[in-house]
Short mmCIF file of C-alpha atoms and ligand atoms in Angstrom, two decimals:
data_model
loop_
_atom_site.label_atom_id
_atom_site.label_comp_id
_atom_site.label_asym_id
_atom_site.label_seq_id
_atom_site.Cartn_x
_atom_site.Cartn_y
_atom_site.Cartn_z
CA UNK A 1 32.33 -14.72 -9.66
CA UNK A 2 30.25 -17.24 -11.05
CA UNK A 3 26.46 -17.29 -11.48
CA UNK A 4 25.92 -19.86 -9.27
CA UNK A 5 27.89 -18.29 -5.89
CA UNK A 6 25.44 -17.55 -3.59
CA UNK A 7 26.90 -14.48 -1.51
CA UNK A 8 27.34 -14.16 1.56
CA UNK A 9 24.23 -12.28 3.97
CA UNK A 10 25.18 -8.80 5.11
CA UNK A 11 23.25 -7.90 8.31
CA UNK A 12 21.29 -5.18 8.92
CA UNK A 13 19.99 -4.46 5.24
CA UNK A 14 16.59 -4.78 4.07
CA UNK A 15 14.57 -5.98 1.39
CA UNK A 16 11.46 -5.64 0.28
CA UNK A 17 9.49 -8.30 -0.83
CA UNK A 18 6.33 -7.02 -3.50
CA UNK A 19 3.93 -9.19 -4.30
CA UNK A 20 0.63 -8.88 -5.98
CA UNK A 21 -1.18 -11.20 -3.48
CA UNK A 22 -1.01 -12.33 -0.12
CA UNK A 23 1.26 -16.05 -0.32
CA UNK A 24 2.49 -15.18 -3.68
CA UNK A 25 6.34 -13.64 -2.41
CA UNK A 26 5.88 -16.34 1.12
CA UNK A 27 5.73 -19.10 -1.37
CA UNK A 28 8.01 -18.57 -3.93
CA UNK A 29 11.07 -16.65 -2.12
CA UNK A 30 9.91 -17.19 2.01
CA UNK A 31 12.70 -19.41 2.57
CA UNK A 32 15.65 -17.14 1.21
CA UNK A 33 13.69 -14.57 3.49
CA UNK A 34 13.76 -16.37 6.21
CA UNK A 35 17.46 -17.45 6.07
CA UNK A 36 17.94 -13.25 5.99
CA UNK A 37 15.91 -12.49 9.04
CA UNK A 38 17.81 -15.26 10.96
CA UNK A 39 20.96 -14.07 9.51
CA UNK A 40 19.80 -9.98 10.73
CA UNK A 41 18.18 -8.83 7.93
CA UNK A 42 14.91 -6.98 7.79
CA UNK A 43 12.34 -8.19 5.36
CA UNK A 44 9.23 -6.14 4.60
CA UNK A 45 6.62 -8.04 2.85
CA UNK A 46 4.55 -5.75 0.42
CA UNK A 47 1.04 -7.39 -0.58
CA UNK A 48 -0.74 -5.19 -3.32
CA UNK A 49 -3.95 -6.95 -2.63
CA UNK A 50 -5.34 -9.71 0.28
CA UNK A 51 -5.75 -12.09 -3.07
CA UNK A 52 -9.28 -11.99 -1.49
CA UNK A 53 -11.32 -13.56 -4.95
CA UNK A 54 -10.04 -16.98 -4.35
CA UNK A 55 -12.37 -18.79 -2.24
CA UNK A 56 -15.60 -19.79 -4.06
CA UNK A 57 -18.31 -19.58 -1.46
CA UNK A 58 -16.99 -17.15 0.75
CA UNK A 59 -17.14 -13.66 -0.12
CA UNK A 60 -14.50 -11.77 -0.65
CA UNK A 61 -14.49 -9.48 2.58
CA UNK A 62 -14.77 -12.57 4.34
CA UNK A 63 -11.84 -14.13 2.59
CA UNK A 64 -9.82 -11.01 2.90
CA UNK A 65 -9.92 -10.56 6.51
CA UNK A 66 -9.04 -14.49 6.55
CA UNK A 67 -6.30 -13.78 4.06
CA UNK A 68 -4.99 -10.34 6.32
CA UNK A 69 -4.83 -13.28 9.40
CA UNK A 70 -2.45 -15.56 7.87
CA UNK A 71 -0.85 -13.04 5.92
CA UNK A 72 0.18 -11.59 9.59
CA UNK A 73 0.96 -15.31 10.54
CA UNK A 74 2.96 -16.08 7.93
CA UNK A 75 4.97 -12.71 8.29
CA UNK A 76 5.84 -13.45 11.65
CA UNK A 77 7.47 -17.39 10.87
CA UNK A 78 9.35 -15.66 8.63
CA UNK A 79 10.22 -12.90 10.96
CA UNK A 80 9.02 -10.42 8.64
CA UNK A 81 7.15 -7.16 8.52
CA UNK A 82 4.02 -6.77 6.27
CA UNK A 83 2.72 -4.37 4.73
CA UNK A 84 -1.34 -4.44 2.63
CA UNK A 85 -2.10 -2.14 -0.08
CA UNK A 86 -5.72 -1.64 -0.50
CA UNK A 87 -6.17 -2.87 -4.02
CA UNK A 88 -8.81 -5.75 -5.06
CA UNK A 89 -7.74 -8.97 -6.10
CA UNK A 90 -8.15 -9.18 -9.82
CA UNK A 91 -8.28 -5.46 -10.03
CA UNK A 92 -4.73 -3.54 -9.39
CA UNK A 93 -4.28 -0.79 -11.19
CA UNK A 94 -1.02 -1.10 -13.62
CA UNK A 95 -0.68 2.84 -13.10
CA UNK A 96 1.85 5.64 -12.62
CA UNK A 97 -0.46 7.03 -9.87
CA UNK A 98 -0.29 3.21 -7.87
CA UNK A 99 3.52 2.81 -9.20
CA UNK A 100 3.59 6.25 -6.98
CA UNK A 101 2.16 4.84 -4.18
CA UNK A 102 4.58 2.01 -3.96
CA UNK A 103 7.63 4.69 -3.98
CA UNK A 104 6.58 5.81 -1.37
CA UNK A 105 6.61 2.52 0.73
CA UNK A 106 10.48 2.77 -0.74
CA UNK A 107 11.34 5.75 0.26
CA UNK A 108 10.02 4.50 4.29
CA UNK A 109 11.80 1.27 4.03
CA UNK A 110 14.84 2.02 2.05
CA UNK A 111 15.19 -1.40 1.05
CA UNK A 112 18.37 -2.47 -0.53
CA UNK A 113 17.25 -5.49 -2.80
CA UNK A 114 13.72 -5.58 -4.40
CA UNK A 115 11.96 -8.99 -5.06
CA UNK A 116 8.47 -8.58 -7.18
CA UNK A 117 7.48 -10.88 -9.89
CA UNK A 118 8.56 -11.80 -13.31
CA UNK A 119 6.98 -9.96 -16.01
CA UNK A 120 5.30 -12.88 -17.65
CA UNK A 121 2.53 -14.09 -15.98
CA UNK A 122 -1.16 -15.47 -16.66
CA UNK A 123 -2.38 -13.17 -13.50
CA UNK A 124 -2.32 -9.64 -14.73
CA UNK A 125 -2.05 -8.42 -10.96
CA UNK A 126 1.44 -10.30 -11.50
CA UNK A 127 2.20 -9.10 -14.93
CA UNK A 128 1.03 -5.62 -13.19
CA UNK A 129 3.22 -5.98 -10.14
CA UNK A 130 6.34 -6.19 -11.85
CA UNK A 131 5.56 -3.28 -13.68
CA UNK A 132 4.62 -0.94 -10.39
CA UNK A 133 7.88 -2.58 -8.42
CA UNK A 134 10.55 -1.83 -11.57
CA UNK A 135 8.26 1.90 -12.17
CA UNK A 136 8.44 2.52 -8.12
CA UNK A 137 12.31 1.67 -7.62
CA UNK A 138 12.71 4.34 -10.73
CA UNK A 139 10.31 7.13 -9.20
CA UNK A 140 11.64 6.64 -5.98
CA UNK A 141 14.98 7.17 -7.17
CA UNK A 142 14.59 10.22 -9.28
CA UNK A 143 12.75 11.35 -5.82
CA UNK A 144 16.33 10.91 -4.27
CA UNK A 145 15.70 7.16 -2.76
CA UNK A 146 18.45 5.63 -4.54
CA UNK A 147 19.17 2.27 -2.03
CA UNK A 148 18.45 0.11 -4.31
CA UNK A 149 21.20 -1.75 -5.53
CA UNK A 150 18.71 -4.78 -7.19
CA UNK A 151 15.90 -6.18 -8.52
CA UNK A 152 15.52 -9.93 -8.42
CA UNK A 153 12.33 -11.70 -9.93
CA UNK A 154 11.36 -15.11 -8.16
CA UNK A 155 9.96 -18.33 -9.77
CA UNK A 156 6.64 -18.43 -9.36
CA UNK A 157 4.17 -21.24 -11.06
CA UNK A 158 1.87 -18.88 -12.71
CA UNK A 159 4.93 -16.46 -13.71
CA UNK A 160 6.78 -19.28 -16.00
CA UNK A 161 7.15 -17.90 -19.38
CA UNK A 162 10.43 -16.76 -20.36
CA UNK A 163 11.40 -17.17 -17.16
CA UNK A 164 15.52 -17.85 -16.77
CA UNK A 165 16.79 -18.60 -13.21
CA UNK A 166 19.97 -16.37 -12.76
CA UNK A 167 20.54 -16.06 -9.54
CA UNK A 168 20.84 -19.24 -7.64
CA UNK A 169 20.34 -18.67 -3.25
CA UNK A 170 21.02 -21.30 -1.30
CA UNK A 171 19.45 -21.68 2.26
CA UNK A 172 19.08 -24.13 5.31
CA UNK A 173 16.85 -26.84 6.42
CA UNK A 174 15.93 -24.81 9.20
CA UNK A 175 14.85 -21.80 6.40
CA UNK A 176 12.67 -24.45 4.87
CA UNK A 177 10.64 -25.37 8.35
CA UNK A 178 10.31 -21.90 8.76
CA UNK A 179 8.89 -21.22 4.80
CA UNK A 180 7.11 -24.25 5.75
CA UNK A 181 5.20 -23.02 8.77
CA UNK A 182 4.58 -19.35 7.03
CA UNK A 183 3.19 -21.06 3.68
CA UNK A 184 1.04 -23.26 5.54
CA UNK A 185 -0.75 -20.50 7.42
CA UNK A 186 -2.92 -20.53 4.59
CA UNK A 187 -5.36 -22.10 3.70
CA UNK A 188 -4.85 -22.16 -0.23
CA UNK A 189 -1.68 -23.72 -0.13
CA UNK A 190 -3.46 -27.09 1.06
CA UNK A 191 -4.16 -29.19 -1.99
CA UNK A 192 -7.39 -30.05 -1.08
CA UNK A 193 -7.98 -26.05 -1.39
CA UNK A 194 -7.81 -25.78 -5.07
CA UNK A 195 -6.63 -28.92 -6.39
CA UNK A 196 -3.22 -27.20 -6.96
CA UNK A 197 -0.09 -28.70 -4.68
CA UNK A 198 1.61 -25.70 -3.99
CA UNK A 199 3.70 -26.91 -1.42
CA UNK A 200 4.64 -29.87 -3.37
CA UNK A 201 5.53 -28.10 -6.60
CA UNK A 202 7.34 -25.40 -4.33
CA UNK A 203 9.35 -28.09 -2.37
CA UNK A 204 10.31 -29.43 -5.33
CA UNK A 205 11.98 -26.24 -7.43
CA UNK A 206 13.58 -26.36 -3.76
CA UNK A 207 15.39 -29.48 -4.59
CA UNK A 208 15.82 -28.47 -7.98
CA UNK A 209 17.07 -25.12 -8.27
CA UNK A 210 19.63 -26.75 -4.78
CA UNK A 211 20.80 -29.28 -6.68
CA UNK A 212 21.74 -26.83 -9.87
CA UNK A 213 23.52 -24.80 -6.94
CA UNK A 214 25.19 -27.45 -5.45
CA UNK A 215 23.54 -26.69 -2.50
CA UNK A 216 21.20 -28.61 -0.05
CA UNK A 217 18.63 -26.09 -1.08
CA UNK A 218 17.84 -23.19 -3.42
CA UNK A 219 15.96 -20.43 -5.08
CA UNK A 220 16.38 -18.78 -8.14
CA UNK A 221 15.76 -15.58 -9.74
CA UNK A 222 15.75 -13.96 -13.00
CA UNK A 223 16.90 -10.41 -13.58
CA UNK A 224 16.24 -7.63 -16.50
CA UNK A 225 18.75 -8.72 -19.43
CA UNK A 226 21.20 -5.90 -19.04
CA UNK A 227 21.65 -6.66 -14.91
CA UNK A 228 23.29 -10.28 -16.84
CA UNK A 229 26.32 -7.72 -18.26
CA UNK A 230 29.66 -8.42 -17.16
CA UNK A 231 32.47 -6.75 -17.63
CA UNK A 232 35.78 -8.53 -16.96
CA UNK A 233 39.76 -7.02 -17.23
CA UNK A 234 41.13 -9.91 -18.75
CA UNK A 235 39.59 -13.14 -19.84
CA UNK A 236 39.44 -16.02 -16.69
ZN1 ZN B 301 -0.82 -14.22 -6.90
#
């Protein structure tokens, strides 16, 4: 098989999506989501925190309860379930006791695949994220929640060092109107927001990481080093 086959769906799994703020798995990964709900999937959005710090002039339990609205919006284009944890923005906890917490959602869901963050990242609720995700699939398995079967890491802007795309996921036209509508259901992702053209930079890795694929469009995602080990009977 070679890196750049993008499997076929099987219907009926799930997988949950952990992010450390509301938008952050929607933007990066939404489309591959939503190409797994329309294929039968079930996709469970995890936000660790509303990402409520980000609007200068509005307070942050103002913001939040904005941020909880389109979170719920953006859920639903993609067909997705959602699920808040109740940490603030800026502030979750890169602990054994939240890594706990997150088990737990595991052990409800049973997800099959994982998606969190890379581990490099200049948020530390990021950086933080992938620790509690890679911590939670581990505690949840020695708990005897062993569905798991991976752990992908999507490309995310702020999440670029050391970063190596991997996995290559190819989806539809249709998969990108639907990311579209979810990621514009905030507010943030409009340039004029923070100056930062998320759904510009986001289309375009799109186009990139599809044309790598030879598809029409694509996502990629890194893995821990020893998931790249192959092991082969003879030489191809
Ligand atoms: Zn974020």
């Amino acid at each position: 098989m070679s890196a750049l086959c993008v499997c076929a769906s099987g219907a009926g799994r799930t997988i949950l999506a952990i992010g450390a703020h509301a938008g952050d798995m929607e933007l990066t990964c939404g489309a591959l989501l939503a190409k797994h709900t329309r294929l039968g999937d079930r996709v469970v959005l995890l936000h660790l925190s509303l990402g409520e710090r980000g609007k200068p002039g509005t307070s942050p339990e103002e913001y939040g309860a904005q941020k909880r609205r389109e979170a719920e919006a953006a859920a639903k284009a993609l067909g997705a379930e959602v699920r808040f944890g109740p940490w603030k923005d800026g502030d979750v906890p890169q602990s054994d006791d939240v890594a706990r917490w997150v088990a737990e959602q595991i052990k409800v869901e049973k997800p099959t695949t994982v998606i969190t963050h890379w581990k490099n990242s200049i948020h530390k609720d990021h950086a933080a994220a992938y620790v509690l995700a890679n911590n939670a699939v581990l505690f949840a398995a020695i708990e005897g929640t062993r569905t798991v079967k991976a752990v992908y890491f999507t490309e995310n802007w702020e999440d670029a060092e050391g970063f190596q795309p991997y996995i290559y996921a190819g989806f539809t036209e249709e998969d990108c109107q639907s990311w579209r509508k979810a990621v514009l259901a905030y507010e943030f992702t409009h340039a004029a927001f923070s100056g930062f053209d998320y759904i510009r930079y986001y289309e375009g890795m799109q186009k990139v990481r599809g044309a790598q694929a030879r598809q029409p469009f694509a996502i990629a995602f890194d893995v821990e080093a020893m998931s790249k080990r192959r092991v082969i009977e003879t030489l191809p």
